[in-house]
Coordinates of C-alpha atoms in Angstrom, one line a residue:
M1 CA 0.1 0.0 0.0
F2 CA 2.8 2.4 0.9
I3 CA 5.7 1.7 -1.1
R4 CA 9.2 3.1 -1.8
T5 CA 9.9 3.8 -5.5
A6 CA 12.7 2.5 -7.4
I7 CA 13.8 6.0 -8.1
C8 CA 14.8 6.6 -4.5
A9 CA 16.9 3.4 -4.2
A10 CA 19.9 5.3 -5.8
L11 CA 23.4 4.8 -4.5
L12 CA 24.0 7.9 -2.7
L13 CA 26.7 9.3 -0.4
W14 CA 26.3 13.0 0.7
T15 CA 26.8 15.2 3.7
P16 CA 23.4 15.8 5.4
Q17 CA 24.9 18.7 7.5
A18 CA 25.7 20.6 4.1
A19 CA 22.1 20.1 2.9
F20 CA 20.7 21.1 6.3
A21 CA 22.9 24.2 6.5
A22 CA 21.5 25.2 3.1
D23 CA 18.0 25.5 4.6
A24 CA 19.0 28.9 5.8
R25 CA 19.6 30.4 2.2
Q26 CA 17.9 33.6 1.3
D27 CA 18.3 34.0 -2.4
K28 CA 17.1 37.1 -4.3
P29 CA 13.4 36.7 -5.2
L30 CA 12.8 35.9 -8.8
S31 CA 11.7 38.8 -11.1
K32 CA 8.1 38.8 -12.4
R33 CA 9.3 37.8 -15.8
A34 CA 11.5 35.1 -14.6
L35 CA 8.7 33.8 -12.4
E36 CA 6.3 33.7 -15.3
D37 CA 8.8 32.1 -17.6
L38 CA 9.6 29.4 -15.0
S39 CA 6.0 28.8 -14.4
F40 CA 5.3 28.4 -18.0
R41 CA 8.1 25.8 -18.4
L42 CA 6.9 23.9 -15.3
H43 CA 3.3 23.7 -16.7
A44 CA 4.5 22.6 -20.0
T45 CA 6.5 19.6 -18.4
V46 CA 3.8 18.2 -16.0
A47 CA 0.6 19.0 -17.9
P48 CA 1.2 16.0 -20.4
Y49 CA 0.9 13.5 -17.4
F50 CA -2.7 14.6 -16.7
P51 CA -5.3 13.7 -19.3
A52 CA -8.2 16.3 -19.0
E53 CA -11.0 13.7 -18.4
A54 CA -9.0 11.3 -16.2
P55 CA -8.4 11.4 -12.5
G56 CA -5.9 14.2 -12.0
G57 CA -3.9 16.0 -9.3
V58 CA -2.5 19.3 -8.1
V59 CA 1.0 20.3 -8.4
L60 CA 3.0 22.8 -6.4
V61 CA 6.5 24.1 -6.8
V62 CA 8.1 26.6 -4.5
K63 CA 11.5 28.1 -5.2
D64 CA 13.2 30.2 -2.5
G65 CA 10.1 30.9 -0.8
Q66 CA 8.1 31.9 -3.9
T67 CA 5.2 29.8 -5.3
V68 CA 6.2 29.2 -9.0
L69 CA 3.5 26.9 -9.9
R70 CA 0.2 25.9 -8.0
R71 CA -2.1 24.2 -10.6
A72 CA -4.8 21.6 -10.8
Y73 CA -5.1 19.1 -13.6
G74 CA -7.7 16.5 -14.6
M75 CA -10.8 15.5 -12.7
A76 CA -11.5 15.5 -8.9
D77 CA -14.4 13.1 -9.4
A78 CA -14.3 11.6 -13.0
T79 CA -17.6 9.9 -12.5
R80 CA -19.6 13.1 -11.6
G81 CA -17.5 15.2 -14.0
V82 CA -16.0 17.5 -11.2
K83 CA -12.9 19.3 -12.2
M84 CA -9.8 19.3 -9.9
A85 CA -9.1 22.5 -8.0
P86 CA -5.6 23.6 -6.4
E87 CA -7.2 23.8 -2.8
M88 CA -8.5 20.3 -2.7
A89 CA -7.5 17.8 0.0
M90 CA -6.4 14.4 -0.7
R91 CA -5.0 11.4 1.1
I92 CA -1.1 11.5 1.2
G93 CA -0.3 8.0 2.1
S94 CA 3.1 7.3 3.3
M95 CA 4.0 11.0 3.4
T96 CA 2.4 10.6 6.7
K97 CA 5.6 8.9 7.9
Q98 CA 7.6 12.2 8.1
F99 CA 4.9 13.6 10.4
T100 CA 5.0 10.5 12.6
A101 CA 8.9 10.6 12.7
T102 CA 8.7 14.3 13.6
A103 CA 6.2 13.6 16.3
I104 CA 8.6 11.0 17.8
L105 CA 11.4 13.6 17.7
L106 CA 9.4 16.2 19.3
L107 CA 9.0 13.8 22.3
A108 CA 12.7 13.1 22.1
D109 CA 13.6 16.7 22.3
E110 CA 11.2 17.1 25.4
G111 CA 13.2 14.0 27.1
K112 CA 10.0 11.8 27.0
L113 CA 11.7 9.2 25.0
S114 CA 14.9 8.4 23.1
V115 CA 15.2 7.0 19.7
D116 CA 17.7 4.5 21.3
D117 CA 15.1 3.1 23.6
E118 CA 13.9 -0.5 23.1
I119 CA 10.3 -0.5 22.1
T120 CA 9.3 -2.7 24.9
R121 CA 9.8 0.3 27.1
Y122 CA 6.5 1.7 25.6
L123 CA 5.0 -1.5 24.5
P124 CA 5.9 -3.9 27.2
D125 CA 3.8 -6.9 25.8
Y126 CA 5.3 -6.7 22.2
P127 CA 7.2 -10.0 21.6
T128 CA 10.7 -9.1 20.4
Q129 CA 11.8 -12.8 20.1
G130 CA 14.9 -12.0 22.2
K131 CA 16.1 -9.3 20.0
K132 CA 16.8 -5.6 20.8
I133 CA 14.4 -3.5 18.6
T134 CA 14.7 0.2 19.1
I135 CA 12.5 3.2 18.2
E136 CA 15.2 4.1 15.6
H137 CA 14.9 0.6 13.9
L138 CA 11.2 1.4 13.5
L139 CA 12.0 4.8 12.1
T140 CA 14.5 3.5 9.6
H141 CA 12.8 0.3 8.4
T142 CA 15.5 -1.8 9.9
S143 CA 13.5 -3.7 12.6
G144 CA 13.1 -6.9 11.0
I145 CA 9.4 -7.0 11.8
V146 CA 7.0 -8.3 9.1
S147 CA 5.1 -5.4 7.2
Y148 CA 1.5 -6.2 7.8
T149 CA 0.4 -4.6 4.3
G150 CA 2.5 -7.4 2.6
K151 CA 0.9 -10.3 4.6
P152 CA -1.5 -12.7 2.6
G153 CA -5.1 -11.6 2.9
F154 CA -4.4 -8.0 3.6
P155 CA -6.1 -6.6 0.5
Q156 CA -9.2 -8.6 1.5
R157 CA -9.2 -7.2 5.1
A158 CA -8.3 -3.6 4.1
P159 CA -12.0 -2.4 3.7
Q160 CA -12.8 -3.2 7.3
D161 CA -12.4 -0.8 10.2
I162 CA -10.0 -2.0 12.7
T163 CA -8.6 -1.0 16.1
V164 CA -4.8 -0.2 16.5
A165 CA -4.4 -3.0 19.0
A166 CA -6.1 -5.5 16.7
Q167 CA -3.9 -4.5 13.7
I168 CA -0.7 -4.8 15.8
D169 CA -2.0 -8.2 17.0
S170 CA -2.2 -9.2 13.3
F171 CA 1.6 -9.1 13.0
K172 CA 3.2 -9.1 16.4
N173 CA 3.8 -12.9 16.6
D174 CA 5.2 -13.2 13.1
P175 CA 8.9 -14.5 13.1
L176 CA 11.4 -11.6 12.4
Q177 CA 12.6 -11.4 8.9
F178 CA 16.3 -10.4 9.8
E179 CA 18.4 -9.3 12.7
P180 CA 17.4 -5.8 13.6
G181 CA 19.7 -3.1 12.1
S182 CA 21.1 -5.5 9.6
T183 CA 18.9 -4.9 6.6
W184 CA 16.7 -2.1 5.2
R185 CA 13.3 -3.2 4.1
Y186 CA 10.2 -0.8 3.8
N187 CA 7.8 -1.7 6.6
N188 CA 4.5 -0.1 7.5
S189 CA 4.3 -2.2 10.8
G190 CA 7.2 -0.2 12.1
Y191 CA 5.4 3.1 11.7
Y192 CA 2.3 1.6 12.9
L193 CA 4.0 0.9 16.2
L194 CA 5.5 4.3 16.3
G195 CA 2.0 5.7 16.4
A196 CA 1.2 3.5 19.5
I197 CA 4.5 4.7 21.0
I198 CA 3.6 8.3 20.4
E199 CA 0.3 7.7 22.2
K200 CA 1.9 6.0 25.2
A201 CA 4.7 8.5 25.6
S202 CA 2.5 11.7 25.2
G203 CA -0.8 10.4 26.8
L204 CA -2.8 11.8 23.7
P205 CA -4.3 9.9 20.7
Y206 CA -2.0 10.0 17.8
H207 CA -4.3 12.3 15.6
Q208 CA -4.6 14.7 18.7
F209 CA -0.8 14.9 19.2
L210 CA -0.2 15.7 15.6
E211 CA -3.0 18.2 15.6
Q212 CA -1.9 20.0 18.7
R213 CA 2.0 19.9 18.2
I214 CA 2.3 20.2 14.4
F215 CA -0.7 21.1 12.3
V216 CA -2.1 24.0 14.4
P217 CA 1.1 25.6 15.4
L218 CA 2.1 25.6 11.6
G219 CA -1.3 26.8 10.4
M220 CA -2.0 23.6 8.6
E221 CA -5.7 24.0 8.6
H222 CA -6.6 21.5 6.2
T223 CA -4.3 18.6 7.3
A224 CA -5.7 15.9 9.6
Y225 CA -5.9 12.3 10.4
E226 CA -8.7 11.0 8.0
G227 CA -12.0 11.5 9.9
H228 CA -10.9 14.1 12.1
A229 CA -10.8 17.2 9.9
R230 CA -11.1 20.4 11.9
S231 CA -13.3 22.3 9.3
G232 CA -15.1 21.6 6.1
W233 CA -13.0 21.7 3.1
P234 CA -13.4 20.6 -0.6
S235 CA -11.7 17.3 -1.3
A236 CA -11.1 14.9 -4.4
A237 CA -12.3 11.5 -4.8
G238 CA -10.1 8.7 -5.1
H239 CA -10.1 6.3 -8.1
S240 CA -8.8 2.8 -8.9
P241 CA -8.1 1.4 -12.3
L242 CA -10.6 -1.0 -13.8
E243 CA -10.0 -3.7 -16.7
K244 CA -11.0 -0.7 -18.9
G245 CA -10.6 2.8 -17.5
F246 CA -11.1 3.6 -13.9
G247 CA -13.8 3.7 -11.2
P248 CA -14.2 4.8 -7.7
A249 CA -11.4 3.9 -5.3
R250 CA -11.4 0.7 -3.5
P251 CA -12.7 1.1 0.1
L252 CA -10.1 1.5 3.0
G253 CA -11.3 0.9 6.6
K254 CA -10.5 3.1 9.4
N255 CA -7.2 2.7 11.2
Q256 CA -5.9 0.4 8.4
S257 CA -3.1 2.9 7.7
Y258 CA -2.9 4.7 10.9
A259 CA 0.5 6.3 11.6
A260 CA 2.0 4.7 8.4
G261 CA -0.3 6.5 6.1
E262 CA -3.7 7.8 7.2
L263 CA -3.3 11.6 6.8
V264 CA -5.1 13.9 4.4
S265 CA -3.7 17.3 3.4
T266 CA -3.5 20.0 0.6
V267 CA -0.5 21.2 -1.4
D268 CA -0.8 24.6 0.3
D269 CA -0.5 22.9 3.8
L270 CA 2.4 20.9 2.5
A271 CA 4.2 24.2 1.5
K272 CA 3.7 25.6 5.0
W273 CA 5.1 22.2 6.4
D274 CA 8.2 22.5 4.0
A275 CA 8.8 26.1 5.2
A276 CA 9.0 24.6 8.8
V277 CA 11.1 21.7 8.1
G278 CA 14.7 22.3 9.4
K279 CA 13.6 25.5 11.0
K280 CA 10.8 25.1 13.5
L281 CA 9.5 22.4 15.9
L282 CA 12.8 20.6 16.5
K283 CA 16.1 21.4 17.6
P284 CA 18.6 21.9 14.7
A285 CA 20.7 19.0 15.8
T286 CA 17.4 16.8 15.8
W287 CA 16.5 18.0 12.2
Q288 CA 20.1 17.0 11.2
R289 CA 19.7 13.5 12.6
A290 CA 16.6 13.1 10.8
F291 CA 18.1 13.8 7.5
T292 CA 21.0 11.5 8.1
S293 CA 21.0 8.3 6.3
Y294 CA 21.0 5.3 8.7
R295 CA 23.8 3.0 8.4
L296 CA 23.4 -0.7 8.5
K297 CA 25.4 -3.1 10.7
D298 CA 27.7 -3.8 7.9
G299 CA 28.4 -0.1 7.3
K300 CA 26.2 0.1 4.1
D301 CA 24.2 3.1 3.7
S302 CA 20.4 2.6 3.8
H303 CA 19.6 6.0 2.0
Y304 CA 16.8 6.6 4.4
G305 CA 16.6 8.8 7.5
Y306 CA 13.7 9.3 9.8
G307 CA 10.7 9.4 7.5
W308 CA 12.6 10.7 4.6
E309 CA 14.4 9.1 1.7
M310 CA 17.8 10.4 0.5
S311 CA 18.3 10.7 -3.4
L312 CA 19.5 12.8 -6.1
V313 CA 17.7 14.8 -8.7
Q314 CA 20.1 15.8 -11.6
G315 CA 23.0 15.3 -9.2
E316 CA 21.5 17.5 -6.5
P317 CA 21.0 16.1 -3.1
A318 CA 17.2 15.6 -2.5
I319 CA 15.1 14.5 0.6
G320 CA 11.6 13.2 -0.2
H321 CA 8.9 10.5 0.2
S322 CA 6.2 8.9 -1.8
G323 CA 2.8 8.0 -0.8
S324 CA 0.3 5.3 -2.2
T325 CA -2.8 4.4 -0.8
R326 CA -6.3 3.3 -2.0
G327 CA -7.5 5.9 -4.4
F328 CA -4.5 8.3 -4.2
R329 CA -0.7 8.6 -4.7
S330 CA 1.6 11.5 -3.6
Y331 CA 5.1 12.7 -3.6
G332 CA 7.0 15.5 -1.6
L333 CA 10.4 16.4 -2.6
R334 CA 12.9 18.9 -1.0
L335 CA 16.1 20.2 -2.7
P336 CA 17.5 22.1 0.2
A337 CA 20.6 23.4 -1.4
K338 CA 18.5 24.9 -4.1
G339 CA 15.7 26.2 -2.2
V340 CA 13.2 24.0 -4.1
Y341 CA 10.1 22.2 -2.9
V342 CA 7.7 20.3 -5.0
A343 CA 4.4 18.6 -3.8
V344 CA 2.3 16.4 -6.2
L345 CA -1.0 14.9 -5.0
T346 CA -3.1 12.8 -7.3
N347 CA -6.4 11.0 -6.9
G348 CA -5.7 7.8 -8.8
D349 CA -3.8 4.8 -7.4
A350 CA -1.7 2.2 -9.2
G351 CA -1.7 2.3 -13.0
M352 CA -2.4 6.0 -13.2
V353 CA -0.2 9.1 -12.9
V354 CA 3.2 8.5 -11.1
P355 CA 3.7 11.5 -8.7
D356 CA 7.4 10.7 -8.3
V357 CA 8.1 11.1 -11.9
V358 CA 6.2 14.3 -12.1
A359 CA 7.8 15.9 -9.0
R360 CA 11.3 14.9 -10.1
R361 CA 10.8 16.4 -13.7
A362 CA 9.3 19.5 -12.1
A363 CA 12.3 19.8 -9.7
A364 CA 14.8 19.4 -12.4
V365 CA 13.2 22.2 -14.4
A366 CA 13.1 24.4 -11.3
I367 CA 16.9 24.1 -10.8
G368 CA 17.7 24.7 -14.5
K369 CA 18.6 21.1 -15.3
P370 CA 15.6 19.6 -17.2
L371 CA 15.4 15.9 -17.9
P372 CA 15.1 14.7 -21.7
E373 CA 11.6 13.9 -22.8
F374 CA 10.9 10.3 -23.5
R375 CA 9.2 9.5 -26.5
E376 CA 8.6 5.9 -27.5
V377 CA 9.4 4.5 -30.9
A378 CA 9.2 0.9 -32.3
L379 CA 12.4 -1.2 -32.9
D380 CA 12.3 -4.6 -34.8
A381 CA 13.7 -8.0 -33.5
A382 CA 17.2 -7.2 -35.0
G383 CA 17.4 -3.8 -33.3
L384 CA 16.6 -5.3 -29.9
D385 CA 19.0 -8.2 -30.4
A386 CA 21.9 -5.9 -31.2
V387 CA 21.8 -4.2 -27.7
A388 CA 20.8 -7.5 -25.8
G389 CA 23.6 -8.8 -23.6
V390 CA 25.4 -8.7 -20.2
Y391 CA 26.8 -5.4 -18.9
T392 CA 29.0 -5.0 -15.9
L393 CA 29.7 -2.0 -13.8
D394 CA 31.8 -3.6 -11.1
K395 CA 31.9 -6.9 -9.3
D396 CA 28.7 -6.1 -7.4
S397 CA 26.6 -4.5 -10.2
Q398 CA 25.7 -6.4 -13.4
R399 CA 22.7 -5.8 -15.7
V400 CA 21.3 -8.3 -18.2
F401 CA 19.2 -7.1 -21.1
R402 CA 17.2 -9.6 -23.2
R403 CA 14.5 -9.4 -25.9
D404 CA 11.0 -10.2 -24.7
G405 CA 9.0 -10.3 -27.9
E406 CA 8.7 -6.7 -29.1
F407 CA 10.4 -5.3 -25.8
L408 CA 13.8 -5.2 -24.3
S409 CA 13.7 -6.2 -20.8
L410 CA 16.3 -5.6 -17.9
Q411 CA 17.1 -8.2 -15.3
R412 CA 19.0 -7.1 -12.1
P413 CA 20.4 -9.4 -9.4
G414 CA 17.9 -10.2 -6.8
R415 CA 15.2 -7.9 -8.3
G416 CA 12.4 -8.2 -10.6
P417 CA 12.7 -7.5 -14.3
L418 CA 12.0 -4.1 -16.0
V419 CA 10.4 -3.8 -19.3
L420 CA 12.2 -0.9 -21.3
K421 CA 10.8 1.3 -24.0
A422 CA 13.0 2.4 -27.0
M423 CA 13.5 6.1 -27.8
S424 CA 16.0 5.2 -30.7
A425 CA 18.2 2.4 -31.6
N426 CA 20.5 3.1 -28.8
E427 CA 18.4 4.9 -26.2
F428 CA 15.9 3.1 -23.8
F429 CA 13.8 4.5 -21.0
V430 CA 12.4 3.0 -17.9
P431 CA 8.6 3.5 -17.8
D432 CA 7.2 5.4 -14.8
T433 CA 10.7 6.6 -13.8
A434 CA 13.2 9.5 -15.0
D435 CA 16.0 6.9 -15.7
W436 CA 17.4 6.0 -19.2
F437 CA 20.0 4.0 -20.8
V438 CA 22.3 4.8 -23.9
F439 CA 24.2 2.0 -25.7
Q440 CA 27.5 2.7 -26.9
R441 CA 28.9 1.3 -30.3
D442 CA 32.3 1.1 -31.8
S443 CA 33.2 2.3 -35.3
A444 CA 31.9 -0.9 -36.9
G445 CA 28.5 -0.4 -35.1
K446 CA 28.8 -3.2 -32.5
V447 CA 27.6 -2.5 -29.0
T448 CA 30.4 -2.3 -26.6
G449 CA 28.7 -0.8 -23.4
V450 CA 25.7 1.0 -21.9
I451 CA 25.5 4.2 -20.0
Y452 CA 22.9 4.4 -17.2
H453 CA 21.5 7.7 -16.5
Q454 CA 19.9 7.9 -12.9
D455 CA 19.2 11.0 -11.0
G456 CA 22.0 13.0 -12.7
R457 CA 24.5 10.2 -12.2
V458 CA 26.3 8.6 -15.2
L459 CA 27.2 5.0 -14.6
A460 CA 29.1 3.2 -17.5
H461 CA 28.8 -0.6 -18.0
A462 CA 31.0 -2.5 -20.3
R463 CA 29.5 -5.3 -22.4
S464 CA 30.8 -8.5 -20.6
G465 CA 28.7 -11.3 -22.2
E466 CA 26.0 -12.5 -24.4
A467 CA 22.2 -12.2 -23.5
P468 CA 20.1 -15.3 -22.6
P469 CA 17.9 -16.5 -25.6
P470 CA 15.1 -14.1 -26.5
R471 CA 11.6 -15.0 -25.1
I472 CA 9.2 -14.9 -28.0
V473 CA 5.5 -14.7 -27.1
A474 CA 3.6 -17.6 -28.6
R475 CA 0.2 -17.1 -30.1
I476 CA -2.2 -19.6 -28.3
A477 CA -6.0 -20.0 -28.4
D478 CA -7.8 -18.7 -25.4
A479 CA -9.3 -22.2 -25.0
A480 CA -6.0 -23.6 -24.6
F481 CA -5.4 -21.2 -21.7
D482 CA -8.8 -21.7 -20.2
A483 CA -7.8 -25.3 -19.6
H484 CA -5.4 -23.9 -17.0
V485 CA -7.8 -21.5 -15.3
G486 CA -8.4 -22.3 -11.5
R487 CA -6.8 -22.2 -8.1
Y488 CA -3.4 -23.8 -7.1
E489 CA -2.3 -24.2 -3.5
M490 CA 1.4 -23.6 -3.2
Q491 CA 1.4 -24.0 0.6
P492 CA -1.4 -23.8 3.4
G493 CA -2.8 -20.2 3.2
M494 CA -1.1 -19.4 -0.1
V495 CA -3.1 -20.0 -3.2
L496 CA -2.2 -18.9 -6.8
E497 CA -5.3 -18.1 -8.8
V498 CA -5.0 -18.4 -12.5
R499 CA -7.7 -16.7 -14.8
R500 CA -8.2 -15.1 -18.1
E501 CA -9.6 -11.3 -18.3
G502 CA -10.5 -10.8 -22.0
S503 CA -7.4 -11.5 -24.0
R504 CA -5.2 -11.1 -20.9
Y505 CA -3.8 -13.9 -18.9
V506 CA -3.2 -13.3 -15.2
V507 CA -2.1 -14.9 -12.0
Q508 CA -2.7 -13.6 -8.4
P509 CA -1.1 -15.1 -5.3
T510 CA -3.2 -14.7 -2.1
G511 CA -2.9 -11.1 -0.7
Q512 CA -0.6 -9.9 -3.6
R513 CA -1.4 -8.0 -6.7
Q514 CA -2.2 -9.7 -10.0
V515 CA 0.4 -10.3 -12.7
E516 CA 0.1 -10.7 -16.3
I517 CA 1.7 -13.7 -17.9
F518 CA 2.5 -14.3 -21.5
P519 CA 2.7 -17.8 -23.2
L520 CA 5.9 -19.2 -24.5
S521 CA 3.7 -22.3 -25.4
E522 CA 0.3 -23.7 -24.3
T523 CA 1.8 -24.9 -21.1
H524 CA 4.8 -22.6 -20.3
F525 CA 4.3 -18.9 -19.4
F526 CA 6.3 -15.9 -18.1
A527 CA 5.8 -12.7 -16.5
R528 CA 7.5 -9.4 -17.7
D529 CA 7.4 -7.2 -14.5
V530 CA 8.5 -10.0 -12.0
D531 CA 11.1 -12.6 -12.4
A532 CA 8.7 -15.4 -12.7
E533 CA 7.8 -18.4 -14.9
I534 CA 4.9 -20.8 -14.7
S535 CA 4.7 -24.4 -16.3
F536 CA 1.4 -26.4 -16.2
E537 CA 2.1 -30.0 -15.6
G538 CA -0.7 -32.5 -15.2
P539 CA -3.0 -31.6 -12.3
G540 CA -0.7 -28.9 -11.1
L541 CA 1.9 -26.3 -11.9
Q542 CA 5.6 -25.4 -11.3
F543 CA 6.1 -21.8 -10.2
K544 CA 9.8 -20.5 -10.6
Q545 CA 10.9 -17.2 -9.2
G546 CA 14.3 -15.7 -8.3
G547 CA 15.9 -19.1 -8.7
R548 CA 13.4 -20.9 -6.5
S549 CA 11.0 -23.5 -7.6
F550 CA 7.6 -24.4 -6.1
T551 CA 5.1 -27.1 -6.9
A552 CA 1.3 -26.2 -6.6
R553 CA -1.5 -28.6 -6.7
R554 CA -4.9 -27.7 -8.3
I555 CA -7.8 -27.2 -5.7

């Protein structure tokens, strides 16, 4: 539900003190002409992402304290034909986490807790399985606790109202996934627990603490825990994709997101929030710690502080966070050294506008380093085969490109594949990101390497091997696939549902999103956006993913 984007997984080392100090900058205001010119360029950059009659969004760009762009796009309610307006409130999903983290740090500054405290000091009945789990582990997604939103059955339970205690009970007895502090893994359970700790340490309900200590002091009149708004205010309706088009958002019950993602806000309130970050509420040293990337036990950088992700935009240090919840997606991005803040709120969930991409493109324009436009072109099989191969950056980083029918796919170690789209014979971009690849050729036209452009970094990979055989999608009759439609039990509580939706073939594991699969033959299928293959054998199937193989029986 609340996920970290691939964009913000960039390898990055930078000095948080420098970026923090830059918050104090007071640049000369833009002239009226310069302001109008930048506003025009920003609008031209973001407008194409929002079709006029589809669910839309609001984009705000602030530079050195001046609002450069504040504009609404698309529909606030596509079913009723209501247009989006700049002042409308929307769910912000996991952008909630920076407010939860700040609430914890307010209590730390007052001496009511320490981020080094073990969580059992405030949640004495929580079973830590003999491990030391601290508040900092929860803040930095390094606790090892299972994320409840990734558990089987969560999508089915999400529409139901739930108490905080009951939600915690749903995951507290699950085995830890790793030693606390050893691994970074995005985790909504950790921030859910932080909400309970805030209540215990402050004596106030989570929503009241945030209201009294953050929202009211900063004049954020239209930001609140959902259902606890302090005044009436126009809001946008959420939307979810259907097989064709979109419809009303899937329902989400009360307290399902809680301190991990249940706030509602507007771009104007988020601008007030950004103006306070680094300057108000907390001690300077506390803000600095919040923006410092947590280091794992092996010394590796997690690229995540306390409720903020650390990344780059065209080489400039950036601090931000995405949000994704039913019906809505969001992104807030700060470039402290450049005095830039971008907020993007949208009222469509997965499969619609990607706020991360809009925000990063807008930020790049605001700092005078616009990203190239991505325009897809078609390449034939020979063009794709020419660039397919194995490319190596160093001993720890290798990328494999292969032809998947009419596409080029990228396989990364330990991660799912990406389907790339061509811009030319040598240039390919990663959909829903601001990243692209440029293949290098020698004088004879043979491909010798590839350059990966990510967040302003240029990473050169040398060609080191041949590609795996291309996967060529076969044409099969729908009736041949229909013979496989059904439910297959992989293990108790985990069922793989196989079904056909029109001309699309899909599988859906219990509690997880559905994945489209493509035929290599009448019995052998593969997925493009996850590293998975399925072979139907007799009364069951073989499911292969990430080097592992599972047998499932038809039920």
